[in-house]
CSV table of C-alpha atoms in Angstrom, one decimal:
chain,number,residue,atom,x,y,z
A,1,UNK,CA,98.2,-19.8,-70.9
A,2,UNK,CA,98.4,-21.9,-67.7
A,3,UNK,CA,97.6,-25.6,-68.2
A,4,UNK,CA,95.2,-27.4,-65.9
A,5,UNK,CA,97.1,-29.8,-63.7
A,6,UNK,CA,95.8,-33.4,-63.4
A,7,UNK,CA,95.7,-34.0,-59.7
A,8,UNK,CA,93.0,-36.5,-58.7
A,9,UNK,CA,90.7,-35.5,-55.9
A,10,UNK,CA,91.5,-31.9,-56.4
A,11,UNK,CA,89.2,-29.1,-57.4
A,12,UNK,CA,89.6,-26.1,-59.5
A,13,UNK,CA,90.7,-22.6,-58.3
A,14,UNK,CA,89.5,-19.5,-60.0
A,15,UNK,CA,92.6,-19.1,-62.1
A,16,UNK,CA,92.2,-22.7,-63.4
A,17,UNK,CA,88.5,-22.2,-64.0
A,18,UNK,CA,89.1,-19.0,-66.0
A,19,UNK,CA,92.0,-20.6,-68.0
A,20,UNK,CA,90.0,-23.8,-68.6
A,21,UNK,CA,87.1,-21.8,-70.1
A,22,UNK,CA,89.4,-19.6,-72.0
A,23,UNK,CA,90.8,-22.7,-73.7
A,24,UNK,CA,87.3,-23.5,-74.9
A,25,UNK,CA,86.8,-19.9,-76.2
A,26,UNK,CA,84.8,-18.5,-73.3
A,27,UNK,CA,86.3,-15.3,-71.9
A,28,UNK,CA,84.8,-14.2,-68.6
A,29,UNK,CA,84.6,-10.5,-67.7
A,30,UNK,CA,85.3,-9.3,-64.2
A,31,UNK,CA,81.6,-8.9,-63.7
A,32,UNK,CA,81.0,-12.5,-64.7
A,33,UNK,CA,83.7,-13.8,-62.4
A,34,UNK,CA,82.1,-11.7,-59.6
A,35,UNK,CA,78.8,-13.4,-60.4
A,36,UNK,CA,80.4,-16.9,-59.9
A,37,UNK,CA,81.9,-15.8,-56.6
A,38,UNK,CA,78.5,-14.5,-55.4
A,39,UNK,CA,76.9,-17.7,-56.6
A,40,UNK,CA,79.3,-19.7,-54.6
A,41,UNK,CA,78.7,-17.6,-51.4
A,42,UNK,CA,75.0,-17.9,-51.7
A,43,UNK,CA,75.1,-21.7,-52.4
A,44,UNK,CA,77.1,-22.3,-49.2
A,45,UNK,CA,75.0,-19.9,-47.1
A,46,UNK,CA,71.7,-21.3,-48.2
A,47,UNK,CA,72.9,-24.9,-48.0
A,48,UNK,CA,73.0,-24.5,-44.2
A,49,UNK,CA,69.2,-23.8,-44.2
A,50,UNK,CA,68.2,-26.4,-46.9
A,51,UNK,CA,69.8,-29.3,-48.7
A,52,UNK,CA,71.1,-27.9,-52.1
A,53,UNK,CA,74.3,-29.8,-52.5
A,54,UNK,CA,76.7,-32.1,-50.8
A,55,UNK,CA,79.6,-30.3,-52.5
A,56,UNK,CA,80.5,-27.1,-50.6
A,57,UNK,CA,84.3,-26.9,-50.8
A,58,UNK,CA,85.1,-23.9,-53.1
A,59,UNK,CA,87.4,-25.6,-55.5
A,60,UNK,CA,85.0,-28.5,-55.9
A,61,UNK,CA,82.0,-26.3,-56.5
A,62,UNK,CA,84.0,-24.5,-59.3
A,63,UNK,CA,84.9,-27.8,-60.9
A,64,UNK,CA,81.9,-30.1,-60.2
A,65,UNK,CA,79.1,-27.6,-60.4
A,66,UNK,CA,80.2,-24.5,-62.4
A,67,UNK,CA,82.7,-26.0,-64.9
A,68,UNK,CA,80.7,-29.2,-65.2
A,69,UNK,CA,77.5,-27.2,-66.1
A,70,UNK,CA,79.3,-25.0,-68.6
A,71,UNK,CA,80.8,-28.0,-70.3
A,72,UNK,CA,77.5,-28.4,-72.2
A,73,UNK,CA,78.4,-25.3,-74.1
A,74,UNK,CA,81.6,-27.0,-75.5
A,75,UNK,CA,79.3,-29.2,-77.6
A,76,UNK,CA,76.2,-27.1,-78.0
A,77,UNK,CA,76.3,-23.6,-79.5
A,78,UNK,CA,74.3,-21.5,-77.0
A,79,UNK,CA,75.1,-18.3,-78.9
A,80,UNK,CA,72.6,-19.5,-81.5
A,81,UNK,CA,70.0,-20.2,-78.9
A,82,UNK,CA,67.5,-17.8,-77.5
A,83,UNK,CA,65.4,-19.7,-74.9
A,84,UNK,CA,66.5,-22.4,-72.5
A,85,UNK,CA,64.4,-24.4,-70.1
A,86,UNK,CA,66.1,-26.4,-67.2
A,87,UNK,CA,64.1,-29.2,-65.8
A,88,UNK,CA,64.7,-30.1,-62.1
A,89,UNK,CA,67.5,-27.6,-61.8
A,90,UNK,CA,67.9,-28.0,-58.1
A,91,UNK,CA,70.5,-25.3,-57.1
A,92,UNK,CA,70.5,-23.9,-60.7
A,93,UNK,CA,72.6,-26.4,-62.5
A,94,UNK,CA,73.4,-26.4,-65.4
A,95,UNK,CA,71.3,-23.4,-66.5
A,96,UNK,CA,72.5,-20.6,-64.3
A,97,UNK,CA,76.3,-21.1,-64.9
A,98,UNK,CA,75.4,-21.2,-68.7
A,99,UNK,CA,73.3,-18.1,-68.3
A,100,UNK,CA,76.2,-16.2,-66.6
A,101,UNK,CA,78.5,-17.2,-69.6
A,102,UNK,CA,75.8,-16.4,-72.2
A,103,UNK,CA,73.7,-13.6,-70.8
A,104,UNK,CA,71.5,-13.2,-73.9
A,105,UNK,CA,69.7,-16.4,-73.1
A,106,UNK,CA,66.2,-16.3,-71.7
A,107,UNK,CA,66.3,-19.0,-69.0
A,108,UNK,CA,63.3,-20.8,-67.4
A,109,UNK,CA,63.7,-23.2,-64.5
A,110,UNK,CA,61.1,-25.6,-63.4
A,111,UNK,CA,61.5,-27.5,-60.1
A,112,UNK,CA,59.0,-29.4,-57.9
A,113,UNK,CA,60.3,-28.0,-54.6
A,114,UNK,CA,59.1,-24.5,-53.7
A,115,UNK,CA,62.0,-23.9,-51.3
A,116,UNK,CA,64.5,-24.3,-54.2
A,117,UNK,CA,62.5,-21.9,-56.4
A,118,UNK,CA,62.5,-19.4,-53.6
A,119,UNK,CA,66.3,-19.7,-53.3
A,120,UNK,CA,66.7,-19.4,-57.1
A,121,UNK,CA,64.6,-16.3,-57.2
A,122,UNK,CA,66.7,-14.6,-54.5
A,123,UNK,CA,69.9,-15.8,-56.2
A,124,UNK,CA,68.9,-14.5,-59.6
A,125,UNK,CA,68.4,-11.0,-58.0
A,126,UNK,CA,71.8,-11.2,-56.2
A,127,UNK,CA,73.5,-12.2,-59.5
A,128,UNK,CA,71.6,-9.3,-61.3
A,129,UNK,CA,70.4,-11.8,-63.9
A,130,UNK,CA,67.8,-10.6,-66.5
A,131,UNK,CA,65.3,-12.7,-68.4
A,132,UNK,CA,65.1,-15.5,-65.9
A,133,UNK,CA,61.8,-17.2,-64.8
A,134,UNK,CA,61.3,-19.8,-62.1
A,135,UNK,CA,58.3,-22.1,-61.8
A,136,UNK,CA,57.3,-24.3,-58.9
A,137,UNK,CA,55.7,-27.2,-60.8
A,138,UNK,CA,56.1,-30.8,-61.7
A,139,UNK,CA,57.7,-31.3,-65.1
A,140,UNK,CA,54.8,-33.5,-66.2
A,141,UNK,CA,52.2,-30.7,-65.6
A,142,UNK,CA,54.5,-27.9,-66.9
A,143,UNK,CA,55.0,-29.9,-70.2
A,144,UNK,CA,51.3,-29.8,-70.8
A,145,UNK,CA,50.9,-26.1,-70.4
A,146,UNK,CA,50.2,-24.2,-73.6
A,147,UNK,CA,52.5,-21.4,-72.7
A,148,UNK,CA,55.5,-23.7,-72.4
A,149,UNK,CA,54.9,-26.8,-74.5
A,150,UNK,CA,57.2,-27.0,-77.6
A,151,UNK,CA,58.4,-23.5,-77.0
A,152,UNK,CA,62.1,-23.7,-76.1
A,153,UNK,CA,65.2,-23.8,-78.3
A,154,UNK,CA,67.0,-26.0,-75.8
A,155,UNK,CA,65.9,-28.0,-72.7
A,156,UNK,CA,68.5,-29.2,-70.2
A,157,UNK,CA,68.6,-31.7,-67.4
A,158,UNK,CA,71.5,-32.7,-65.2
A,159,UNK,CA,71.4,-36.1,-63.6
A,160,UNK,CA,67.7,-35.9,-62.7
A,161,UNK,CA,66.5,-39.3,-63.8
A,162,UNK,CA,67.1,-42.1,-66.3
A,163,UNK,CA,67.1,-41.0,-69.9
A,164,UNK,CA,63.9,-42.8,-70.7
A,165,UNK,CA,62.1,-40.8,-67.9
A,166,UNK,CA,63.9,-37.6,-68.7
A,167,UNK,CA,62.9,-37.7,-72.3
A,168,UNK,CA,59.2,-37.7,-71.3
A,169,UNK,CA,59.8,-34.8,-69.0
A,170,UNK,CA,61.9,-32.7,-71.3
A,171,UNK,CA,61.1,-33.4,-75.0
A,172,UNK,CA,57.5,-32.1,-74.8
A,173,UNK,CA,59.0,-28.7,-73.9
A,174,UNK,CA,61.4,-28.6,-76.9
A,175,UNK,CA,60.3,-26.8,-80.1
A,176,UNK,CA,60.6,-28.6,-83.4
A,177,UNK,CA,64.3,-28.6,-84.5
A,178,UNK,CA,65.3,-27.6,-81.0
A,179,UNK,CA,67.6,-29.7,-78.7
A,180,UNK,CA,67.2,-31.7,-75.5
A,181,UNK,CA,70.6,-31.8,-73.8
A,182,UNK,CA,71.1,-34.4,-71.0
A,183,UNK,CA,74.1,-34.1,-68.8
A,184,UNK,CA,75.1,-37.4,-67.3
A,185,UNK,CA,78.0,-38.7,-65.2
A,186,UNK,CA,79.4,-42.2,-65.7
A,187,UNK,CA,78.8,-44.5,-68.7
A,188,UNK,CA,75.5,-43.6,-70.4
A,189,UNK,CA,75.5,-46.5,-72.9
A,190,UNK,CA,72.8,-48.6,-71.1
A,191,UNK,CA,70.6,-45.6,-70.5
A,192,UNK,CA,70.8,-44.6,-74.2
A,193,UNK,CA,69.9,-48.2,-75.2
A,194,UNK,CA,66.9,-48.4,-72.9
A,195,UNK,CA,65.9,-44.8,-73.7
A,196,UNK,CA,65.8,-45.1,-77.5
A,197,UNK,CA,62.1,-46.2,-77.6
A,198,UNK,CA,61.0,-43.2,-75.5
A,199,UNK,CA,63.1,-40.7,-77.4
A,200,UNK,CA,61.6,-41.8,-80.8
A,201,UNK,CA,58.0,-42.0,-79.5
A,202,UNK,CA,58.3,-38.4,-78.1
A,203,UNK,CA,59.6,-37.0,-81.4
A,204,UNK,CA,63.3,-37.0,-80.8
A,205,UNK,CA,66.5,-38.5,-82.2
A,206,UNK,CA,69.9,-38.9,-80.6
A,207,UNK,CA,72.2,-36.6,-82.6
A,208,UNK,CA,75.5,-37.0,-80.7
A,209,UNK,CA,76.9,-38.3,-77.5
A,210,UNK,CA,80.0,-36.5,-76.2
A,211,UNK,CA,82.1,-38.3,-73.6
A,212,UNK,CA,84.9,-36.6,-71.8
A,213,UNK,CA,86.6,-36.4,-68.4
A,214,UNK,CA,86.3,-33.5,-66.0
A,215,UNK,CA,89.8,-31.9,-65.9
A,216,UNK,CA,92.0,-32.4,-62.8
A,217,UNK,CA,89.6,-34.8,-61.0
A,218,UNK,CA,89.2,-37.0,-64.2
A,219,UNK,CA,85.7,-38.3,-63.6
A,220,UNK,CA,83.7,-39.4,-66.6
A,221,UNK,CA,81.0,-37.2,-68.1
A,222,UNK,CA,78.5,-37.7,-71.0
A,223,UNK,CA,76.5,-35.1,-72.8
A,224,UNK,CA,73.7,-36.5,-74.8
A,225,UNK,CA,72.3,-34.2,-77.5
A,226,UNK,CA,68.8,-35.1,-78.8
A,227,UNK,CA,67.2,-33.3,-81.7
A,228,UNK,CA,63.4,-32.7,-81.7
A,229,UNK,CA,62.3,-34.0,-85.2
A,230,UNK,CA,58.6,-34.0,-84.8
A,231,UNK,CA,55.8,-32.9,-82.4
A,232,UNK,CA,55.4,-34.9,-79.2
A,233,UNK,CA,52.1,-36.8,-79.2
A,234,UNK,CA,49.4,-35.0,-77.0
A,235,UNK,CA,49.2,-37.8,-74.5
A,236,UNK,CA,52.7,-37.1,-73.2
A,237,UNK,CA,53.9,-36.3,-70.6
A,238,UNK,CA,51.7,-38.6,-68.6
A,239,UNK,CA,50.4,-37.8,-65.1
A,240,UNK,CA,52.9,-36.8,-62.4
A,241,UNK,CA,54.8,-39.7,-61.2
A,242,UNK,CA,53.8,-42.1,-64.0
A,243,UNK,CA,57.0,-41.6,-66.2
A,244,UNK,CA,59.1,-42.6,-63.2
A,245,UNK,CA,56.9,-45.5,-62.2
A,246,UNK,CA,56.5,-47.0,-65.6
A,247,UNK,CA,59.1,-45.5,-68.0
A,248,UNK,CA,58.7,-46.0,-71.8
A,249,UNK,CA,61.4,-48.6,-72.4
A,250,UNK,CA,61.9,-51.0,-75.2
């Protein structure tokens, strides 16, 4: 099996991407590889019309968006999950690369920008994805909806906000015994420390923190896994904008 070479500043070609996932026990079919290619083409094409990502070079997209998103599955067993909600997914990260790898998942994305939701709807059709739903809404409002509150096995968020803020946006959506998985870049120690009060207040408990480096480029990544132990008090999430303006921090 080809090894991933460590060359800083490099990206990941399709062979390296496939081999890297294979090493982690994820074997992609030709259809799944085709889906990633289509995803890349759509991302670049739509990025000319609206700001989706600053990363457009193919090898970099495969490493910093696709592989980086799927890395959550190295630590969380998505095969055992049925429903996933992605808060503030932007161009579909991390949920859509995870969905391509684990097609059984029912994926819901909530994002506050309607243009992005329009893109994701079109992209989902182009990728022939089933059981995907896209909502144009603020996470604070969405988390109070009876149809969605405490109804997901796993809720993900990738670099959307500080952990104390994210917890208020995400934990209300997680069902009891489900998981909130936060994907973070550099050192998350400080965020974890300041976020502990919010996590506890919202019914969660940090289960594990996985730190690793992206292959080839070697930048730091952290995946914080929080288990939902008890129901979130009814008063959370607070009004749109409030979690950001006055986060629950101890």
